[in-house]
Tab-separated table of C-alpha atoms and ligand atoms in Angstrom:
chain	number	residue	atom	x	y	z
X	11	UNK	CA	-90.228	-8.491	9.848
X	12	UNK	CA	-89.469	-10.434	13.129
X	13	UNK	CA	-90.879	-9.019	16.373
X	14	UNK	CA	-89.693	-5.611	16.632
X	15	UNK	CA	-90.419	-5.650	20.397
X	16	UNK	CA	-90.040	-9.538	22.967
X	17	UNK	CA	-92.766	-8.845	25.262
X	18	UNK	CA	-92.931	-8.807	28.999
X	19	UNK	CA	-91.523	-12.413	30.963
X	20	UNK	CA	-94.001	-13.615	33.025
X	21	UNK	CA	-94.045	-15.425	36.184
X	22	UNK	CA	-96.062	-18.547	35.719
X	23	UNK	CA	-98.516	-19.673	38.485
X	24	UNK	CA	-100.114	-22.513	36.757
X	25	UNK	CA	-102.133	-23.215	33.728
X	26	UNK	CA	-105.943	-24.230	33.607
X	27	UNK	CA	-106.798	-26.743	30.501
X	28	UNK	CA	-110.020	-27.295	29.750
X	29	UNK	CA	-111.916	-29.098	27.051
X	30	UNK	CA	-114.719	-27.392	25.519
X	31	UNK	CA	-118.476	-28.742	22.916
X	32	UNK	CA	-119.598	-26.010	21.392
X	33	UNK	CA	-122.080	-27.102	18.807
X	34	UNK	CA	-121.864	-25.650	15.136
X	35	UNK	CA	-124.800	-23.517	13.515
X	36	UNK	CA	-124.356	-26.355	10.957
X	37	UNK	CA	-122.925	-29.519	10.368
X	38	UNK	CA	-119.172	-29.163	8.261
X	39	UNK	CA	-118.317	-31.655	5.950
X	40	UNK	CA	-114.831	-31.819	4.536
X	41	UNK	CA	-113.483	-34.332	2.611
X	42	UNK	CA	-112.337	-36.686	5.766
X	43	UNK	CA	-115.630	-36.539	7.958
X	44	UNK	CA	-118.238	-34.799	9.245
X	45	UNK	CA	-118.316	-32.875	12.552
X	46	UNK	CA	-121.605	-31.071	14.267
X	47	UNK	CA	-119.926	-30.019	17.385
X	48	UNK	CA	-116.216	-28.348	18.311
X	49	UNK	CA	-114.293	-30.138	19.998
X	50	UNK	CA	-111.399	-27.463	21.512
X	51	UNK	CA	-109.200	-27.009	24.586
X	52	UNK	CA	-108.682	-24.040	26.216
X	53	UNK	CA	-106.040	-22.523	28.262
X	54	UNK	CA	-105.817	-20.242	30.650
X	55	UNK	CA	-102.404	-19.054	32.038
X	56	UNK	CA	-102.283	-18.190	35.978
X	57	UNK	CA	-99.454	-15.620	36.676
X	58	UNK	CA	-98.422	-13.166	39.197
X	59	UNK	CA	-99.539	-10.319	37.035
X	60	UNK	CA	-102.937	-11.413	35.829
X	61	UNK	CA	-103.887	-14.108	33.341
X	62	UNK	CA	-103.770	-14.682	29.774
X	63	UNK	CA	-105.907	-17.042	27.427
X	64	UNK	CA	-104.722	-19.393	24.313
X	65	UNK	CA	-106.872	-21.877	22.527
X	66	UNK	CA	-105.882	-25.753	21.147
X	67	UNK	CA	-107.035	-26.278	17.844
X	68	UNK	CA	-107.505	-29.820	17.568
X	69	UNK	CA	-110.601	-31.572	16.783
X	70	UNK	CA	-112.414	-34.997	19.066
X	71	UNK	CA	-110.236	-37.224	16.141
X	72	UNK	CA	-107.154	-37.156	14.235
X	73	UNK	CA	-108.546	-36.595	10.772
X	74	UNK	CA	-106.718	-33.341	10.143
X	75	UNK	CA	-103.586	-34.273	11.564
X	76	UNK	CA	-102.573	-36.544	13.395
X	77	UNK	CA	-103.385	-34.214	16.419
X	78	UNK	CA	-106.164	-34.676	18.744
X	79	UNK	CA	-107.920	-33.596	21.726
X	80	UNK	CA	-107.308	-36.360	24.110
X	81	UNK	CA	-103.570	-36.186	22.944
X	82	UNK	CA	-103.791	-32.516	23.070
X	83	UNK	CA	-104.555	-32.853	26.171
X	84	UNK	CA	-102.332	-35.802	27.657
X	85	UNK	CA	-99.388	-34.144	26.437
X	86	UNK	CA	-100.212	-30.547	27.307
X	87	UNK	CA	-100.923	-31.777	31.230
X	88	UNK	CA	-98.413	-33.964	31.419
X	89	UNK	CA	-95.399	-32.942	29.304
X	90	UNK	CA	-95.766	-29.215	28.535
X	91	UNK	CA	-96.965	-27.446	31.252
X	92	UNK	CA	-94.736	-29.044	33.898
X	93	UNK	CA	-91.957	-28.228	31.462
X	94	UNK	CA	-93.015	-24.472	31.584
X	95	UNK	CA	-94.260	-24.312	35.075
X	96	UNK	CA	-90.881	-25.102	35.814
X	97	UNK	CA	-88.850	-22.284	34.283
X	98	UNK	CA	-91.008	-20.325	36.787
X	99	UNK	CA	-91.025	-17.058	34.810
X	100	UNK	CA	-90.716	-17.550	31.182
X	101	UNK	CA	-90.460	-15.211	28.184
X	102	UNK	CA	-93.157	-15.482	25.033
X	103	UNK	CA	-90.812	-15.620	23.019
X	104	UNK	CA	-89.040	-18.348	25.371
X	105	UNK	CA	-91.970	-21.051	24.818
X	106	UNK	CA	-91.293	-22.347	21.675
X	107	UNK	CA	-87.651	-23.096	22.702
X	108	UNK	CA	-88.575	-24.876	26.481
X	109	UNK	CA	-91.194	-26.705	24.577
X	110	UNK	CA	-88.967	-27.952	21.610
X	111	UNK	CA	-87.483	-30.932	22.935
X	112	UNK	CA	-91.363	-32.512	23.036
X	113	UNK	CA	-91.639	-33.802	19.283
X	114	UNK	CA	-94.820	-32.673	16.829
X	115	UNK	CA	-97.760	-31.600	19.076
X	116	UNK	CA	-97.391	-28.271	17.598
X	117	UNK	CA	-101.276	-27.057	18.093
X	118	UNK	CA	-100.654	-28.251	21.904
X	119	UNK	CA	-97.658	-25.965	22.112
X	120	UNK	CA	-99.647	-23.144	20.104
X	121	UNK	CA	-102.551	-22.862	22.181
X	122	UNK	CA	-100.096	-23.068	25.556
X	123	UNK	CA	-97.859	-19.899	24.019
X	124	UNK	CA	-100.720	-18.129	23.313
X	125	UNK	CA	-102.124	-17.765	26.682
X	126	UNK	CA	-98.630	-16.909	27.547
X	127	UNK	CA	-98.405	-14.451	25.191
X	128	UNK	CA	-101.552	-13.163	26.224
X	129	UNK	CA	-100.354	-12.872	29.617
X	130	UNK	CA	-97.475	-10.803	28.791
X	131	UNK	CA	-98.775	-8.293	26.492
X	132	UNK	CA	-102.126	-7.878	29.185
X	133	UNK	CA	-99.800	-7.333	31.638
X	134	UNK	CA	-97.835	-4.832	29.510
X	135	UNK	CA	-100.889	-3.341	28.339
X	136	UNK	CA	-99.525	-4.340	24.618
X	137	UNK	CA	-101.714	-5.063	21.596
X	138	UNK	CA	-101.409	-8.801	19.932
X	139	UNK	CA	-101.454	-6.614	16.486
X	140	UNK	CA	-99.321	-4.770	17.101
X	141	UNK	CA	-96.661	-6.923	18.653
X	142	UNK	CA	-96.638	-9.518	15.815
X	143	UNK	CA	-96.347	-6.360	13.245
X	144	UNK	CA	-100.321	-5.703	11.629
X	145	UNK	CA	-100.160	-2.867	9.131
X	146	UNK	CA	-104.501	-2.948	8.834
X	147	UNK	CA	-106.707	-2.141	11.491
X	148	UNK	CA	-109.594	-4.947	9.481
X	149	UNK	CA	-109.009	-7.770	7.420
X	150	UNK	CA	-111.426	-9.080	4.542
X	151	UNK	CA	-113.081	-11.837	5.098
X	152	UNK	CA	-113.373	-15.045	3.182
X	153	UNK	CA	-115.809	-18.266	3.933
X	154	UNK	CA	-115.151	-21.455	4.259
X	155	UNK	CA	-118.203	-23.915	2.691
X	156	UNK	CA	-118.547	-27.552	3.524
X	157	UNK	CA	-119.652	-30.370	1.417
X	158	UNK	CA	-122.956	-29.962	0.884
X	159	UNK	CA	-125.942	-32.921	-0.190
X	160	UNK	CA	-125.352	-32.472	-4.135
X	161	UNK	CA	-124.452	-28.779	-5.953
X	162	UNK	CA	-127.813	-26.763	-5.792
X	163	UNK	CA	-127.699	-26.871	-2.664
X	164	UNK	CA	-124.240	-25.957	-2.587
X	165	UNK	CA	-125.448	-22.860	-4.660
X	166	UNK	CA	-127.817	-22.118	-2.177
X	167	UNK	CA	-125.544	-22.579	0.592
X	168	UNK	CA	-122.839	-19.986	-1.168
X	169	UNK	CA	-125.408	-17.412	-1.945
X	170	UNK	CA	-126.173	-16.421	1.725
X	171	UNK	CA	-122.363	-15.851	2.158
X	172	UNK	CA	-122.203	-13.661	-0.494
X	173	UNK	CA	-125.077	-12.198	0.512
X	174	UNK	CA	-123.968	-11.758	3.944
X	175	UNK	CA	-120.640	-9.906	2.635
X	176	UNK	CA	-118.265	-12.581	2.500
X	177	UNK	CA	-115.209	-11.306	0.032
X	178	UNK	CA	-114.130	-14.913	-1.213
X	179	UNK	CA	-115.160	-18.146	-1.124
X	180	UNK	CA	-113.868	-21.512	-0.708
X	181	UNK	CA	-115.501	-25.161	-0.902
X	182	UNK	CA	-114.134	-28.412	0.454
X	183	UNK	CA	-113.815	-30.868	-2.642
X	184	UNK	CA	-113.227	-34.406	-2.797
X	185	UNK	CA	-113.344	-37.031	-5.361
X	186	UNK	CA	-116.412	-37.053	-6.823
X	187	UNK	CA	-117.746	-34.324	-5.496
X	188	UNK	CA	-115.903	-31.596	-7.279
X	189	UNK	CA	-116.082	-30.665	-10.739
X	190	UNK	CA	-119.963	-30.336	-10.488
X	191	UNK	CA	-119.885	-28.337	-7.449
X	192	UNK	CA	-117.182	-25.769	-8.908
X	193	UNK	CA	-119.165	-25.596	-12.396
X	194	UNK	CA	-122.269	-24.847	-10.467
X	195	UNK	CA	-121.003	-22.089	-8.719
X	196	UNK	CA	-119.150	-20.510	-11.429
X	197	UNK	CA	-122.600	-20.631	-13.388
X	198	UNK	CA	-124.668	-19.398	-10.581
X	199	UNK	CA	-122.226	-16.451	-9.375
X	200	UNK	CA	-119.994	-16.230	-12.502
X	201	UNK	CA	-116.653	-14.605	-11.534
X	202	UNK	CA	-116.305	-15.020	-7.589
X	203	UNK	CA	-112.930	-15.035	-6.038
X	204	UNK	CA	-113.385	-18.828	-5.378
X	205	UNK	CA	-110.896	-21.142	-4.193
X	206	UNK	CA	-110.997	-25.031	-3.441
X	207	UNK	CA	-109.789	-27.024	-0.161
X	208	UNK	CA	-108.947	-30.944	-1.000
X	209	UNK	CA	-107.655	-32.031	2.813
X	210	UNK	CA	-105.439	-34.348	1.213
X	211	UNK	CA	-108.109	-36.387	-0.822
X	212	UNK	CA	-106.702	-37.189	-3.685
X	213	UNK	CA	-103.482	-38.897	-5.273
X	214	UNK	CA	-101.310	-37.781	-8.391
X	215	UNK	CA	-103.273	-40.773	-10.232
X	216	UNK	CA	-106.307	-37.695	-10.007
X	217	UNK	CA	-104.261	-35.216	-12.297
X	218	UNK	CA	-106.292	-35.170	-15.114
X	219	UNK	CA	-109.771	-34.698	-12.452
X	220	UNK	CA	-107.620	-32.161	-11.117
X	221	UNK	CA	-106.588	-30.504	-14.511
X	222	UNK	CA	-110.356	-30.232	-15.377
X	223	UNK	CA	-110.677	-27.318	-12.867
X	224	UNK	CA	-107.930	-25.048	-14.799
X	225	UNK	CA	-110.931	-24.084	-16.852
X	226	UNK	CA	-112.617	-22.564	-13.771
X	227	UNK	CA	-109.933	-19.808	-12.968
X	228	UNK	CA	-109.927	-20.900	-9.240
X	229	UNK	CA	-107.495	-18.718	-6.672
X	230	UNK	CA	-106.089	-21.911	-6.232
X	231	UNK	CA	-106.609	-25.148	-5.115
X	232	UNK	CA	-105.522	-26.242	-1.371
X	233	UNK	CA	-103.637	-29.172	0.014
X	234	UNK	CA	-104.765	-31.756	-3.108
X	235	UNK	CA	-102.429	-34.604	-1.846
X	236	UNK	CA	-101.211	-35.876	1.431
X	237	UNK	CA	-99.040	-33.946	4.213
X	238	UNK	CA	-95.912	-35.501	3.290
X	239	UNK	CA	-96.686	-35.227	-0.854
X	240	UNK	CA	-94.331	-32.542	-1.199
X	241	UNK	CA	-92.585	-33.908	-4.403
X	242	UNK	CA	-95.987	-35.153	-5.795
X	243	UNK	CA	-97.396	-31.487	-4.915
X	244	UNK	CA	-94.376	-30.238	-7.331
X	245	UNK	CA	-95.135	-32.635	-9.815
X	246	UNK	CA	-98.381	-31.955	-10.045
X	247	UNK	CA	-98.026	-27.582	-9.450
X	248	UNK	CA	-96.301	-28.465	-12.788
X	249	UNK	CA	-99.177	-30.074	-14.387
X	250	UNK	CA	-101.965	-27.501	-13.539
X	251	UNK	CA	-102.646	-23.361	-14.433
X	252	UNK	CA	-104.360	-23.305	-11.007
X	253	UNK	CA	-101.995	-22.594	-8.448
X	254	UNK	CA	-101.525	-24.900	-5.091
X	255	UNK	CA	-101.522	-23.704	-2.109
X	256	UNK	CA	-100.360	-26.022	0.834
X	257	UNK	CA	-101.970	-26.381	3.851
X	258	UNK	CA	-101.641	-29.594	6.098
X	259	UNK	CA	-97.652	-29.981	4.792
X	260	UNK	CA	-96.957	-26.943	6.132
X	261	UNK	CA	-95.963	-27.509	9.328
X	262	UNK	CA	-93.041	-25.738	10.589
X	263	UNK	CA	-90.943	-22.471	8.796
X	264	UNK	CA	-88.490	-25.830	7.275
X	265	UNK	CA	-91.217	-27.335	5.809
X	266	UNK	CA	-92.154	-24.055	3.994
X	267	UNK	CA	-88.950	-23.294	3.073
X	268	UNK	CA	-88.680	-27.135	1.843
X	269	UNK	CA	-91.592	-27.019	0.036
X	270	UNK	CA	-90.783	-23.414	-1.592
X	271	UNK	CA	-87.123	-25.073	-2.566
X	272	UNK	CA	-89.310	-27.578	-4.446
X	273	UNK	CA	-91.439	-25.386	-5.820
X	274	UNK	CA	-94.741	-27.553	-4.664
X	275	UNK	CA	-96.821	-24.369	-3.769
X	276	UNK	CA	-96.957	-20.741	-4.957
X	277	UNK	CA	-99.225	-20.241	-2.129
X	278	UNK	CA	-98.930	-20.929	1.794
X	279	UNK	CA	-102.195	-21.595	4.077
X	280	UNK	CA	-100.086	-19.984	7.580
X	281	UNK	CA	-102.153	-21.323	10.418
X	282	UNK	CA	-101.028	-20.881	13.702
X	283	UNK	CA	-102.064	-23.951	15.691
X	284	UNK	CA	-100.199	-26.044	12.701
X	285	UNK	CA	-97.294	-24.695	12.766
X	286	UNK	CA	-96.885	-24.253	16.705
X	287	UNK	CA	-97.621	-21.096	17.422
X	288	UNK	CA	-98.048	-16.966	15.875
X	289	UNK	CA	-94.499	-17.003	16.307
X	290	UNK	CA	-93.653	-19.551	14.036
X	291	UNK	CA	-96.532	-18.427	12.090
X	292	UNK	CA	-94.652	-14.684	11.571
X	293	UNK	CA	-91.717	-16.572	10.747
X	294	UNK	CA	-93.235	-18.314	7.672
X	295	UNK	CA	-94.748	-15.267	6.789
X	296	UNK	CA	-91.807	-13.235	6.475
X	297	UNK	CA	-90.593	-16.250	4.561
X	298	UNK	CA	-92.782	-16.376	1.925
X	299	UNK	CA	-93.036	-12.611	2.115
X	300	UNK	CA	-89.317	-12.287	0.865
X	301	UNK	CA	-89.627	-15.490	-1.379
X	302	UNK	CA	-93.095	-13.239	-3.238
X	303	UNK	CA	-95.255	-16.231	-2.141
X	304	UNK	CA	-98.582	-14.990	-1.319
X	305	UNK	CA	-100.045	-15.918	2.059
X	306	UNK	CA	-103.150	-16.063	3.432
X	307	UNK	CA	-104.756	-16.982	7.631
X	308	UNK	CA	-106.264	-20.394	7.700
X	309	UNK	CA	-108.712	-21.119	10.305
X	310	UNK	CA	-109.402	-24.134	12.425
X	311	UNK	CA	-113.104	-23.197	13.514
X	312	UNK	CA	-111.371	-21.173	16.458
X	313	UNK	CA	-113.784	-20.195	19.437
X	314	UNK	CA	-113.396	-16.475	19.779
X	315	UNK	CA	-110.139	-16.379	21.662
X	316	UNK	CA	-108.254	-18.551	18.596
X	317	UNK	CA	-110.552	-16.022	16.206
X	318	UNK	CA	-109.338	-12.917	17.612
X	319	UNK	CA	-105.954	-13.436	17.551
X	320	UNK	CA	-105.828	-14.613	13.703
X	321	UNK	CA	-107.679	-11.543	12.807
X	322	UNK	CA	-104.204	-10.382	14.310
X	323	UNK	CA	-101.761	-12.036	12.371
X	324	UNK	CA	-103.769	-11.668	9.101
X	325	UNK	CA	-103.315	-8.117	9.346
X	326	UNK	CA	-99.798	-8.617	8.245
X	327	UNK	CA	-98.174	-7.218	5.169
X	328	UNK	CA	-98.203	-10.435	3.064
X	329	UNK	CA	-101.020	-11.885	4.098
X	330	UNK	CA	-102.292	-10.723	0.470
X	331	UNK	CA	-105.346	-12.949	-0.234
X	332	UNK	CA	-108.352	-13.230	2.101
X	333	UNK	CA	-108.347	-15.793	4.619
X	334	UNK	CA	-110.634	-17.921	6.461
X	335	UNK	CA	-111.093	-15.395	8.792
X	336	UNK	CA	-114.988	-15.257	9.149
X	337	UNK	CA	-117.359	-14.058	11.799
X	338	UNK	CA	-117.879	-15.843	14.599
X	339	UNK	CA	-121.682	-16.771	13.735
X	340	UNK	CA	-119.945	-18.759	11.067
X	341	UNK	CA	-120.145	-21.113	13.287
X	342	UNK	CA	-121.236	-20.341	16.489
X	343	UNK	CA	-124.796	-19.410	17.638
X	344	UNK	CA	-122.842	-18.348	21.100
X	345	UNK	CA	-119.496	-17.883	21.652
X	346	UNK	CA	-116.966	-17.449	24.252
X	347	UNK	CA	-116.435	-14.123	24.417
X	348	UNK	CA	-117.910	-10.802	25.331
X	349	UNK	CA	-117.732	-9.239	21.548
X	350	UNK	CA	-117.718	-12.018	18.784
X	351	UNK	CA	-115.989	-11.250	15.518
X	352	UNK	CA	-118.809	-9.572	13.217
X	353	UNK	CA	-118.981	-9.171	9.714
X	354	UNK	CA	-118.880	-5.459	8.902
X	355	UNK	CA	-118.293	-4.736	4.618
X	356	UNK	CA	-117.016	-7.801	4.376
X	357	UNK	CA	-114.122	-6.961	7.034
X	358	UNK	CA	-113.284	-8.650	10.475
X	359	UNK	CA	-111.825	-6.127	12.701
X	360	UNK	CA	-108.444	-6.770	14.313
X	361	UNK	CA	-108.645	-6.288	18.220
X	362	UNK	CA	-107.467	-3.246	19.534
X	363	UNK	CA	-107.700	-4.171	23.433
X	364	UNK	CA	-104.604	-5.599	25.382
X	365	UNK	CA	-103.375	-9.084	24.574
X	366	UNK	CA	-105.713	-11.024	22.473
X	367	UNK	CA	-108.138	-8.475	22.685
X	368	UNK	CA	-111.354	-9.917	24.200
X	369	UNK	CA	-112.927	-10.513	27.134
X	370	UNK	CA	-114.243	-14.036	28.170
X	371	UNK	CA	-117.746	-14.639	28.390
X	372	UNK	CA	-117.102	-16.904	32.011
X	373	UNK	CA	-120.829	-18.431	31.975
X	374	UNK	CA	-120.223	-19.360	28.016
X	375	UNK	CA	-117.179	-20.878	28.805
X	376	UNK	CA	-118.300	-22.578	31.988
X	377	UNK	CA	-121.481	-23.673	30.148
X	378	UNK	CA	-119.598	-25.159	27.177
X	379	UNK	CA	-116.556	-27.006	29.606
X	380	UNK	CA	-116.833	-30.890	29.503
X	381	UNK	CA	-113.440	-31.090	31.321
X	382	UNK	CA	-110.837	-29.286	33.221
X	383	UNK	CA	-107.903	-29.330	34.921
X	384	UNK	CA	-105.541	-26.915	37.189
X	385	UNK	CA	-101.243	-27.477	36.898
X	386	UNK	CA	-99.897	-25.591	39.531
X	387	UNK	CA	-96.394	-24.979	40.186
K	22	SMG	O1	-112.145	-21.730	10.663
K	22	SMG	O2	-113.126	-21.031	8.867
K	22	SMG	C1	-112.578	-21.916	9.538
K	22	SMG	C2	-112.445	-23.294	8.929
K	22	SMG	C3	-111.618	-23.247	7.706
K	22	SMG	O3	-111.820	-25.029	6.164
K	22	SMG	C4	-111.291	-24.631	7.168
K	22	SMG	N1	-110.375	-25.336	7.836
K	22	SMG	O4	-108.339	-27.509	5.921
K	22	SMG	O5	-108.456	-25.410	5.924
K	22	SMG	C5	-108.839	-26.493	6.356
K	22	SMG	C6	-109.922	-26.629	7.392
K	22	SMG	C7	-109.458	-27.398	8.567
K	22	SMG	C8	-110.522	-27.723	9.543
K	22	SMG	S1	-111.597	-28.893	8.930
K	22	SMG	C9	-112.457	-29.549	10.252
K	23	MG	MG1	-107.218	-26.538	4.364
């Protein structure tokens, strides 16, 4: 369902960027590097009524994506706010559309709406949850697991998630490093829901590697191939029993419709900072909802304001399959807010304060700030 309800204009002040190192509990491997400390910028939107927080969900290099934080950063300062700041009051729901001429940059543009967003359902005293249409008050909870130095201790590793109360469980893959690690787990824990992540390492010349993990009943397997693989994602959705999901190619509500057309996933990652913002990210969702492609909330190792408001949109009616949606200690020892996402029954709660729904932590965030920056009107 679109928004049932635009939230409140706001009159824009100014928007404070700043870049944030938090370290990690523990270093995350994926299949493209390693990283022991986030990298994130966040923003804070000034306006007459009060302010409003959004989070930028790239990472210190453009391994992901071809986003980054320095470009994040450059363009947010120097293209996006200004364009903003001068509407001088600006509807959420107006962002994505003042922002649109600037091409790609979509987790700059993200993190920027949210903290409008946030500003206009604070000062409305609106729920996030509500306002992007969340039929659950908690959403299960699955992990995301990193590469780890060979597959017992990748057993290891998986066995304190479960035993924390994770519901599902996914592990990055590459080549090389995949079969094993899926056979171990499958031996050690037998039926899991357990899924795989690629990040685009491997080519269609891997379809028989890829073929060999059929016999492990996986929820599916994410984002095998590059971004722009869509026909070679069809091709090979053809060749395996496990479904694909697509994560990095899905980048705007066109490319999930493309890639739908094609039939190169029966399963969409939605994350907000990819696609530009939860607006866009509703919009795929309702998408795939009417096209019976399951969905699920993909996570970018968001600080607790990018956390919070996933927990949010995962609430939604066809977000059917658990998503990264973990608790904050995932990967944070401290975080930037007052009440970190916990881990209760293997649940994350949605928010039910105004906006996002949490309070900054000022002295985390101050302590944690590398950089910063104030656009005024
Ligand atoms: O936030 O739980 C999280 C991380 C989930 O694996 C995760 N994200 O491709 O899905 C993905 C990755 C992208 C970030 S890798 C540095
Ligand atoms: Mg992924």
């Amino acid at each position: 369902m679109p928004i049932a309800r635009p939230a409140a204009s706001v009159s824009l002040e100014g928007f404070e960027l700043r870049v944030l190192r938090i370290p990690l509990v523990a270093p995350f491997t994926t299949s493209f590097g390693t990283e022991e400390v986030r990298e994130a910028i966040v923003v804070r939107a000034l306006t007459t009524d009060g302010e409003g927080w959004g989070e930028i969900v790239t990472a210190a290099a453009p391994l992901y994506s071809s986003e980054y934080t320095q470009g994040a950063w450059d363009v947010a300062r120097r293209f996006l706010v200004p364009a903003l700041l001068a509407q001088g009051t600006v509807a959420p729901e107006e962002v994505s559309g003042v922002l649109a001429p600037f091409v790609g940059h979509r987790m700059a543009k993200a993190g920027i709406e949210l903290a409008v967003l946030d500003a206009g359902l604070r000062a409305e005293g609106r729920v996030l949850g509500e306002y992007l249409g969340a039929v659950h008050d908690r959403v299960p909870s699955g992990v995301s697991v990193g590469i780890q130095r060979d597959p017992a201790a990748l057993v290891d590793v998986v066995g304190g998630y479960l035993d924390e109360g994770y519901v599902r469980i996914k592990i990055k893959i590459k080549p090389g490093r995949d079969i094993a690690e899926t056979a171990a787990l499958r031996e050690a824990f037998g039926g899991i829901p357990l899924q795989v992540d690629a990040n685009s390492a491997y080519t269609l010349a891997d379809i028989d590697t890829l073929a060999e993990l059929d016999r492990f009943d996986l929820l599916l397997i994410e984002q095998p191939l590059q971004e722009d693989d869509i026909v070679d994602h069809a091709t090979l959705a053809r060749a395996l029993r496990t479904p694909v999901c697509l994560d990095e190619s899905i980048v705007s509500r066109k490319a999930a419709a493309d890639a739908l057309a094609l039939a190169a996933a029966s399963v969409v990652n939605i994350k907000a900072g990819r696609v530009g913002g939860y607006l866009e990210a509703v919009a795929i969702h309702d998408l795939c909802r009417d096209a019976a492609i399951p969905v699920w909330c993909g996570g970018m190792l968001e600080t607790g304001i990018g956390r919070a408001a996933n927990a949010a949109l995962a609430a939604l009616p066809g977000f059917t399959l658990p998503g990264d949606v973990s608790a904050s200690s995932r990967f944070y020892a401290r975080d930037i807010v007052t009440e970190p996402a916990v881990l209760e029954d293997g649940h994350v709660r949605v928010p039910t304060g105004h906006g996002i729904g949490v309070q900054i932590d000022e002295i985390a965030l101050e302590d944690f700030t590398v950089a910063r920056e104030t656009v005024r009107r």
